[in-house]
Coordinates of C-alpha atoms (C1' of nucleotides) in Angstrom, one line a residue:
Chain A
M1257 CA -34.6 18.7 -16.7
R1258 CA -34.8 18.2 -13.0
T1259 CA -38.3 17.1 -12.1
R1260 CA -38.3 14.7 -15.0
A1261 CA -35.1 12.9 -14.1
A1262 CA -36.2 12.8 -10.5
A1263 CA -39.5 11.2 -11.4
A1264 CA -37.6 8.6 -13.5
D1265 CA -35.2 7.9 -10.6
Q1266 CA -38.2 7.4 -8.4
T1267 CA -39.6 4.9 -10.8
T1268 CA -36.2 3.1 -10.7
Q1269 CA -36.3 3.0 -6.9
R1270 CA -39.9 1.7 -6.9
I1271 CA -38.8 -1.1 -9.2
I1272 CA -35.8 -2.0 -7.1
E1273 CA -37.8 -2.0 -3.9
A1274 CA -40.5 -4.1 -5.5
A1275 CA -37.9 -6.6 -6.7
L1276 CA -36.3 -6.7 -3.2
S1277 CA -39.7 -7.3 -1.6
L1278 CA -40.4 -10.2 -3.9
Y1279 CA -36.8 -11.5 -3.6
E1280 CA -37.3 -11.7 0.2
A1281 CA -40.8 -13.2 -0.1
R1282 CA -40.2 -15.9 -2.8
G1283 CA -36.5 -15.8 -3.5
P1284 CA -35.0 -14.2 -6.6
A1285 CA -35.1 -17.4 -8.6
D1286 CA -38.9 -17.5 -8.4
T1287 CA -39.4 -13.8 -9.0
T1288 CA -40.6 -12.9 -12.5
I1289 CA -40.3 -9.6 -14.2
S1290 CA -44.0 -9.6 -14.5
A1291 CA -44.4 -9.9 -10.8
V1292 CA -41.9 -7.1 -10.2
A1293 CA -43.8 -4.8 -12.6
E1294 CA -47.1 -5.6 -11.0
Y1295 CA -45.7 -5.1 -7.5
A1296 CA -44.2 -1.7 -8.5
R1297 CA -47.4 -0.7 -10.2
V1298 CA -45.6 -0.2 -13.4
Q1299 CA -46.0 -1.6 -16.9
R1300 CA -43.7 -4.5 -17.7
L1301 CA -42.2 -2.6 -20.5
T1302 CA -41.1 0.1 -18.0
V1303 CA -39.1 -2.5 -16.1
Y1304 CA -37.4 -3.5 -19.3
R1305 CA -36.6 0.1 -20.0
H1306 CA -34.9 0.6 -16.7
F1307 CA -33.2 -2.8 -16.6
P1308 CA -32.8 -4.3 -20.1
D1309 CA -31.1 -7.3 -18.6
E1310 CA -32.2 -9.2 -15.4
R1311 CA -28.6 -9.1 -14.3
L1312 CA -28.7 -5.3 -14.2
L1313 CA -31.7 -5.4 -11.9
L1314 CA -29.9 -7.9 -9.7
D1315 CA -26.9 -5.6 -9.6
A1316 CA -29.0 -2.6 -8.7
C1317 CA -30.9 -4.5 -6.0
W1318 CA -27.7 -5.8 -4.5
E1319 CA -26.1 -2.3 -4.6
H1320 CA -29.2 -0.7 -3.0
W1321 CA -29.6 -3.4 -0.4
S1322 CA -26.0 -3.7 0.7
R1323 CA -26.0 0.1 1.3
V1324 CA -28.9 -0.4 3.7
H1325 CA -27.3 -3.4 5.3
P1326 CA -23.6 -2.8 5.2
L1327 CA -21.2 -5.7 6.1
P1328 CA -19.4 -5.0 9.4
P1329 CA -16.0 -3.3 8.8
L1330 CA -13.1 -5.7 9.4
H1331 CA -10.1 -3.5 10.0
R1332 CA -10.8 -3.1 13.7
W1333 CA -10.6 -6.8 14.4
E1334 CA -6.9 -7.0 13.6
E1335 CA -6.1 -4.7 16.6
I1336 CA -7.4 -7.3 19.0
A1337 CA -4.5 -9.6 20.0
D1338 CA -6.4 -12.2 22.0
P1339 CA -8.0 -14.6 19.5
R1340 CA -11.0 -15.4 21.8
Q1341 CA -11.9 -11.8 22.3
R1342 CA -11.3 -11.1 18.6
L1343 CA -13.7 -14.0 17.7
R1344 CA -16.2 -12.7 20.2
T1345 CA -16.1 -9.3 18.7
G1346 CA -16.3 -10.6 15.2
L1347 CA -19.2 -12.9 15.9
D1348 CA -21.1 -10.2 17.7
A1349 CA -20.8 -7.9 14.7
L1350 CA -21.6 -10.7 12.3
Y1351 CA -24.7 -11.8 14.1
I1352 CA -26.0 -8.2 14.3
Y1353 CA -25.5 -8.1 10.6
Y1354 CA -27.4 -11.4 10.2
E1355 CA -30.2 -10.0 12.3
S1356 CA -30.7 -7.1 10.0
A1357 CA -29.9 -8.7 6.7
G1358 CA -31.2 -12.2 7.4
G1359 CA -34.6 -11.9 5.8
L1360 CA -33.2 -11.5 2.3
L1361 CA -29.8 -13.1 2.8
E1362 CA -31.4 -16.4 3.5
R1363 CA -33.1 -16.4 0.1
L1364 CA -29.9 -15.2 -1.7
L1365 CA -27.8 -18.0 -0.1
I1366 CA -30.3 -20.6 -1.2
D1367 CA -31.0 -19.3 -4.7
R1368 CA -27.4 -18.6 -5.6
A1369 CA -26.9 -22.3 -6.3
R1370 CA -29.3 -22.2 -9.3
M1371 CA -28.7 -18.6 -10.3
P1372 CA -25.2 -18.1 -11.7
A1373 CA -25.9 -14.4 -12.1
L1374 CA -26.7 -14.1 -8.5
A1375 CA -23.6 -16.0 -7.5
E1376 CA -21.5 -13.4 -9.4
V1377 CA -23.4 -10.5 -7.8
M1378 CA -22.7 -11.9 -4.3
Q1379 CA -19.0 -12.2 -4.8
P1380 CA -18.3 -9.2 -2.5
F1381 CA -20.1 -11.1 0.3
D1382 CA -17.9 -14.1 -0.3
R1383 CA -14.8 -12.0 -0.3
W1384 CA -15.8 -10.4 3.0
S1385 CA -16.5 -13.8 4.5
A1386 CA -13.1 -15.2 3.4
D1387 CA -11.5 -12.1 4.9
A1388 CA -13.3 -12.4 8.2
R1389 CA -12.4 -16.0 8.4
E1390 CA -8.7 -15.3 7.9
R1391 CA -8.7 -12.8 10.7
L1392 CA -10.6 -15.0 13.1
I1393 CA -8.7 -18.2 12.7
E1394 CA -5.4 -16.6 13.5
G1395 CA -3.6 -16.7 16.8
W1396 CA -5.2 -19.7 18.5
E1397 CA -2.9 -22.0 20.5
A1398 CA -3.8 -25.1 18.7
H1399 CA -1.9 -27.4 16.4
G1400 CA -2.5 -30.5 14.3
R1401 CA -5.9 -32.1 14.7
S1402 CA -6.8 -29.7 17.5
R1403 CA -6.3 -26.7 15.2
Q1404 CA -8.4 -28.4 12.5
W1405 CA -11.2 -28.7 15.0
V1406 CA -10.9 -25.1 16.1
V1407 CA -11.0 -23.9 12.5
A1408 CA -14.0 -26.1 11.7
L1409 CA -15.9 -24.7 14.6
I1410 CA -15.0 -21.1 13.7
D1411 CA -16.1 -21.8 10.1
H1412 CA -19.3 -23.2 11.5
A1413 CA -19.9 -20.2 13.8
L1414 CA -19.5 -17.8 10.8
R1415 CA -22.2 -19.5 8.8
F1416 CA -25.6 -17.9 8.3
T1417 CA -27.3 -21.2 8.9
T1418 CA -25.7 -21.5 12.3
W1419 CA -26.9 -18.1 13.4
A1420 CA -30.4 -18.9 12.0
S1421 CA -30.5 -22.2 13.7
L1422 CA -29.6 -20.8 17.1
V1423 CA -31.4 -17.5 17.1
R1424 CA -34.4 -17.9 14.8
G1425 CA -37.4 -19.1 16.7
G1426 CA -36.3 -17.2 19.8
A1427 CA -34.3 -19.9 21.6
L1428 CA -31.2 -17.6 22.0
H1429 CA -30.3 -14.0 21.6
S1430 CA -27.6 -13.2 19.1
G1431 CA -25.3 -12.3 22.0
D1432 CA -25.8 -15.6 23.7
A1433 CA -25.2 -17.5 20.5
S1434 CA -22.0 -15.6 20.0
R1435 CA -20.9 -16.3 23.6
L1436 CA -21.7 -20.0 23.5
L1437 CA -19.9 -20.6 20.2
C1438 CA -16.9 -18.6 21.3
R1439 CA -16.6 -20.6 24.4
A1440 CA -16.9 -23.8 22.6
V1441 CA -14.0 -22.8 20.3
A1442 CA -11.9 -21.7 23.3
D1443 CA -12.6 -24.9 25.1
I1444 CA -11.5 -27.0 22.2
A1445 CA -8.4 -24.9 21.7
R1446 CA -7.5 -25.3 25.4
D1447 CA -8.1 -29.0 25.7
P1448 CA -9.2 -30.8 22.5
Y1449 CA -9.6 -34.2 24.1
A1450 CA -11.8 -33.6 27.1
Chain B
M176 CA -50.2 -62.5 -16.1
R177 CA -46.7 -62.6 -14.6
T178 CA -44.2 -61.4 -17.1
R179 CA -46.5 -58.5 -18.0
A180 CA -47.1 -57.1 -14.5
A181 CA -43.4 -57.6 -13.8
A182 CA -42.4 -55.5 -16.8
A183 CA -44.9 -52.8 -15.7
D184 CA -43.5 -52.8 -12.2
Q185 CA -40.0 -52.4 -13.7
T186 CA -41.2 -49.4 -15.6
T187 CA -42.6 -47.9 -12.4
Q188 CA -39.3 -48.5 -10.7
R189 CA -37.4 -46.8 -13.6
I190 CA -39.7 -43.8 -13.3
I191 CA -39.2 -43.6 -9.5
E192 CA -35.5 -43.9 -9.8
A193 CA -35.4 -41.3 -12.5
A194 CA -37.4 -38.9 -10.4
L195 CA -35.1 -39.5 -7.4
S196 CA -32.0 -38.8 -9.5
L197 CA -33.5 -35.6 -10.7
Y198 CA -34.8 -34.6 -7.3
E199 CA -31.3 -35.0 -6.0
A200 CA -29.7 -33.1 -8.9
R201 CA -32.0 -30.1 -9.2
G202 CA -34.5 -30.5 -6.4
P203 CA -38.1 -31.7 -6.6
A204 CA -39.4 -28.2 -7.2
D205 CA -37.4 -27.8 -10.4
T206 CA -38.1 -31.3 -11.7
T207 CA -40.6 -31.5 -14.4
I208 CA -42.6 -34.5 -15.5
S209 CA -41.1 -34.1 -18.9
A210 CA -37.6 -34.4 -17.5
V211 CA -38.5 -37.5 -15.5
A212 CA -40.0 -39.2 -18.6
E213 CA -36.9 -38.3 -20.6
Y214 CA -34.5 -39.5 -17.9
A215 CA -36.5 -42.8 -17.5
R216 CA -36.5 -43.2 -21.3
V217 CA -40.2 -43.4 -21.3
Q218 CA -43.0 -41.4 -23.0
R219 CA -44.4 -38.6 -20.9
L220 CA -47.8 -40.3 -21.2
T221 CA -46.4 -43.4 -19.5
V222 CA -45.4 -41.4 -16.5
Y223 CA -49.0 -40.0 -16.2
R224 CA -50.3 -43.6 -16.5
H225 CA -48.3 -44.7 -13.5
F226 CA -48.6 -41.6 -11.5
P227 CA -51.7 -39.6 -12.5
D228 CA -51.0 -37.0 -9.8
E229 CA -47.5 -35.6 -9.1
R230 CA -48.3 -36.1 -5.4
L231 CA -48.5 -39.9 -6.1
L232 CA -45.1 -39.8 -7.6
L233 CA -43.8 -37.9 -4.7
D234 CA -45.3 -40.5 -2.3
A235 CA -43.8 -43.4 -4.2
C236 CA -40.4 -41.7 -4.3
W237 CA -40.4 -41.0 -0.6
E238 CA -41.6 -44.5 0.2
H239 CA -38.9 -46.1 -2.0
W240 CA -36.1 -43.7 -0.7
S241 CA -37.0 -44.0 2.9
R242 CA -36.8 -47.8 2.6
V243 CA -33.2 -47.4 1.2
H244 CA -32.3 -44.8 3.8
P245 CA -34.2 -45.7 7.0
L246 CA -34.3 -43.3 9.9
P247 CA -32.3 -44.6 12.9
P248 CA -34.6 -46.5 15.4
L249 CA -35.2 -44.5 18.5
H250 CA -36.3 -47.1 21.1
R251 CA -32.7 -48.0 22.2
W252 CA -31.9 -44.5 23.2
E253 CA -34.3 -44.5 26.1
E254 CA -32.3 -47.2 27.8
I255 CA -29.4 -44.9 28.2
A256 CA -29.7 -43.1 31.5
D257 CA -26.7 -40.7 31.2
P258 CA -27.9 -37.8 29.0
R259 CA -24.5 -37.1 27.6
Q260 CA -23.9 -40.7 26.5
R261 CA -27.5 -40.8 25.1
L262 CA -26.9 -37.6 23.1
R263 CA -23.6 -39.0 21.8
T264 CA -25.3 -42.2 20.7
G265 CA -28.1 -40.3 19.1
L266 CA -25.9 -37.8 17.3
D267 CA -23.7 -40.6 16.0
A268 CA -26.7 -42.5 14.6
L269 CA -28.2 -39.3 13.2
Y270 CA -25.0 -38.2 11.5
I271 CA -24.6 -41.6 9.9
Y272 CA -28.1 -41.2 8.6
Y273 CA -27.2 -37.8 7.3
E274 CA -24.2 -39.2 5.6
S275 CA -26.2 -41.7 3.6
A276 CA -29.3 -39.6 3.1
G277 CA -27.8 -36.1 2.8
G278 CA -27.6 -35.9 -1.0
L279 CA -31.4 -35.9 -1.4
L280 CA -32.4 -34.8 2.0
E281 CA -30.7 -31.4 1.5
R282 CA -32.9 -30.8 -1.5
L283 CA -36.0 -31.9 0.2
L284 CA -35.5 -29.7 3.2
I285 CA -34.9 -26.7 0.9
D286 CA -37.8 -27.3 -1.5
R287 CA -40.4 -28.2 1.1
A288 CA -40.9 -24.5 1.8
R289 CA -42.3 -24.0 -1.7
M290 CA -43.9 -27.4 -2.2
P291 CA -46.9 -28.0 0.2
A292 CA -47.2 -31.6 -1.2
L293 CA -43.6 -32.3 -0.3
A294 CA -44.1 -30.9 3.2
E295 CA -46.9 -33.3 3.7
V296 CA -45.0 -36.2 2.4
M297 CA -42.1 -35.4 4.8
Q298 CA -44.3 -35.5 7.9
P299 CA -42.8 -38.8 9.0
F300 CA -39.4 -37.2 9.1
D301 CA -40.7 -34.3 11.2
R302 CA -42.3 -36.7 13.6
W303 CA -39.1 -38.7 13.9
S304 CA -37.2 -35.5 14.5
A305 CA -39.5 -34.3 17.2
D306 CA -39.4 -37.7 18.9
A307 CA -35.6 -37.8 18.8
R308 CA -35.4 -34.3 20.3
E309 CA -37.8 -35.3 23.1
R310 CA -35.5 -38.2 24.0
L311 CA -32.3 -36.2 23.9
I312 CA -33.2 -33.1 25.9
E313 CA -34.3 -35.2 28.9
G314 CA -32.2 -35.7 32.0
W315 CA -29.7 -32.8 31.8
E316 CA -28.8 -31.2 35.1
A317 CA -29.7 -27.7 34.0
H318 CA -32.4 -25.3 34.9
G319 CA -33.7 -21.9 33.9
R320 CA -31.5 -20.1 31.4
S321 CA -28.9 -22.8 31.5
R322 CA -31.4 -25.4 30.4
Q323 CA -32.6 -23.1 27.6
W324 CA -29.1 -22.9 26.3
V325 CA -28.6 -26.7 26.5
V326 CA -31.8 -27.3 24.6
A327 CA -30.9 -24.7 22.0
L328 CA -27.6 -26.4 21.4
I329 CA -29.1 -29.8 21.2
D330 CA -31.7 -28.5 18.7
H331 CA -28.8 -27.1 16.8
A332 CA -26.8 -30.3 16.8
L333 CA -29.8 -32.2 15.4
R334 CA -30.2 -30.0 12.4
F335 CA -29.1 -31.2 9.0
T336 CA -27.5 -27.9 8.2
T337 CA -25.2 -28.3 11.3
W338 CA -24.0 -31.6 10.2
A339 CA -23.5 -30.4 6.6
S340 CA -21.6 -27.3 7.8
L341 CA -19.2 -29.3 10.0
V342 CA -18.7 -32.4 7.9
R343 CA -19.2 -31.4 4.2
G344 CA -16.0 -30.2 2.7
G345 CA -14.1 -32.7 4.8
A346 CA -13.1 -30.5 7.8
L347 CA -14.5 -33.0 10.3
H348 CA -15.6 -36.6 10.4
S349 CA -19.1 -37.3 11.5
G350 CA -17.8 -38.9 14.7
D351 CA -15.7 -35.8 15.5
A352 CA -18.6 -33.5 14.9
S353 CA -20.8 -35.5 17.2
R354 CA -18.1 -35.6 19.9
L355 CA -17.5 -31.8 19.6
L356 CA -21.1 -30.9 19.9
C357 CA -21.8 -33.4 22.6
R358 CA -19.0 -31.9 24.6
A359 CA -20.2 -28.4 24.0
V360 CA -23.6 -29.3 25.4
A361 CA -22.1 -31.0 28.4
D362 CA -19.9 -28.1 29.2
I363 CA -22.8 -25.7 29.1
A364 CA -24.9 -27.9 31.2
R365 CA -22.1 -28.3 33.8
D366 CA -21.1 -24.6 34.0
P367 CA -23.3 -22.3 31.9
Y368 CA -21.4 -19.1 32.8
A369 CA -17.8 -20.0 32.1
Chain C
dT228 C1' -55.7 -67.5 -31.9
dA229 C1' -58.0 -63.6 -30.5
dT230 C1' -57.8 -60.3 -26.9
dT231 C1' -56.0 -57.3 -23.7
dG232 C1' -52.8 -54.2 -21.6
dA233 C1' -48.5 -51.5 -21.6
dG234 C1' -46.1 -48.6 -24.1
dT235 C1' -45.1 -45.4 -28.3
dG236 C1' -45.6 -41.3 -31.1
dA237 C1' -47.8 -37.3 -32.3
dA238 C1' -51.0 -33.9 -31.7
dC239 C1' -53.9 -30.4 -29.1
dA240 C1' -55.3 -26.4 -26.2
dG241 C1' -54.0 -24.1 -22.3
dC242 C1' -51.0 -21.6 -19.1
dG243 C1' -47.6 -18.1 -17.7
dC244 C1' -43.6 -16.1 -18.7
dT245 C1' -40.3 -13.6 -22.0
dG246 C1' -38.7 -10.1 -25.0
dT247 C1' -40.2 -7.0 -28.5
dT248 C1' -43.2 -3.8 -31.3
dT249 C1' -46.5 -0.2 -32.1
dA250 C1' -49.5 3.5 -30.8
dA251 C1' -51.1 6.8 -27.9
dC252 C1' -51.0 9.8 -23.7
dG253 C1' -49.4 13.5 -20.6
dC254 C1' -46.2 16.1 -18.4
dT255 C1' -41.6 18.7 -18.4
dG256 C1' -38.6 21.8 -20.1
dC257 C1' -36.7 24.7 -23.7
Chain D
dG624 C1' -46.6 26.3 -27.3
dC625 C1' -44.2 22.8 -29.1
dA626 C1' -40.9 18.9 -28.9
dG627 C1' -39.3 15.2 -26.4
dC628 C1' -39.2 11.9 -22.8
dG629 C1' -41.2 8.6 -19.6
dT630 C1' -44.9 6.0 -19.3
dT631 C1' -49.2 3.4 -20.5
dA632 C1' -51.8 0.0 -23.1
dA633 C1' -52.3 -3.7 -26.1
dA634 C1' -50.6 -7.0 -29.0
dC635 C1' -47.4 -10.5 -30.9
dA636 C1' -44.5 -14.7 -31.5
dG637 C1' -41.9 -17.7 -28.9
dC638 C1' -40.7 -20.9 -25.2
dG639 C1' -41.4 -24.9 -22.2
dC640 C1' -44.4 -27.1 -19.5
dT641 C1' -49.0 -29.3 -18.4
dG642 C1' -52.8 -32.6 -18.9
dT643 C1' -55.4 -34.9 -22.3
dT644 C1' -56.7 -37.4 -26.6
dC645 C1' -56.1 -40.5 -30.5
dA646 C1' -54.2 -44.0 -33.3
dC647 C1' -51.0 -47.4 -33.3
dT648 C1' -47.6 -51.4 -32.2
dC649 C1' -46.3 -55.4 -29.9
dA650 C1' -46.0 -59.0 -26.8
dA651 C1' -48.2 -61.7 -23.0
dT652 C1' -52.1 -64.1 -21.8
dA653 C1' -56.5 -66.7 -21.6

DNA sequence: TATTGAGTGAACAGCGCTGTTTAACGCTGC
DNA sequence: GCAGCGTTAAACAGCGCTGTTCACTCAATA
């Protein structure tokens, strides 16, 4: 019972990869089981065998995909005392992540609003984002309204749409985008009312 | 033939307003004729009577909505010689527009990717955006890579997603967002490599 | 007053998708 | 060499939506 299970696993992988391809092309919300089966060159019933519930397919896809595109590890960021350098490091890492994950991530972020199951599956991403934010808004010499602005700009810099807006289309490299936003934050922190 | 035509016009308006409500709630791509009819308290057939083609309904909705939420007029911007002040004026106006139009505009911008008919209907918006951009990227004292960055930042500032990211959720007022971005552009133009 | 037009209500076939059933096939592994 | 598993293939009822048809009501209009 080796060859057999391996073949079945291979089918599972084919289905997952087919689903991911279609998720990226049309978005998960517009991807039907029928289309996944066809793309994987498998009978529709076979898909149901491997993933009785669509949620299970979603889980498997997320699991597979997030292993290929791992979120940047956070623990190193804490060691950086200077908030500007820490932000720069964080944004650099995040934008590299967006560069590799952006194709699908864009679809996921859009479709999660109308797919409760997807929203649940993406909770790890939300938790990572919240963690990253916590670490990057700390330590800035800004108070009151000035701090509010700094935080708003950092939140903005962390957003996928921000990266996509600046880098997609080729206007900026990820590194430049990170540098620009980092500087904007530092400027506001230093002198909010320029 | 007065009362009669008036009543029919009223029905047309009810249908348009129903469609707009649903467009804003679920997005045009997920809005069915059946749902529009139900929301407007009208038979499905009646909707088909007034709008034989879905494109016609889309046109009518756009026309009605863009009269309620007119795009800011551009001609005044040219009179402002100082590019920073011109950008500030432009962003202020644009963000006020986003504030009033954002509810539906967000849905339209998302769904246009999978609705060719919607993309066509929104061409006036695209033309306005291109015009606005032209007027706002002129006159900055920046060349080479520096100019590229300035333009990228202005493009970014003009995006709906940028406004939404900064202002939605209450972190910033539209005016502050405009001020912050304007300053960021000016700083980059003055000294790109700080 | 007779007519016309807008709207109702119900029905139809058609589409694509879902989730499930049944039968049959071929290869793997004991 | 046979049993069992994964898979194929085809079919089914069900759902919601589309676009169209028909018969009907009712009120405004000429």
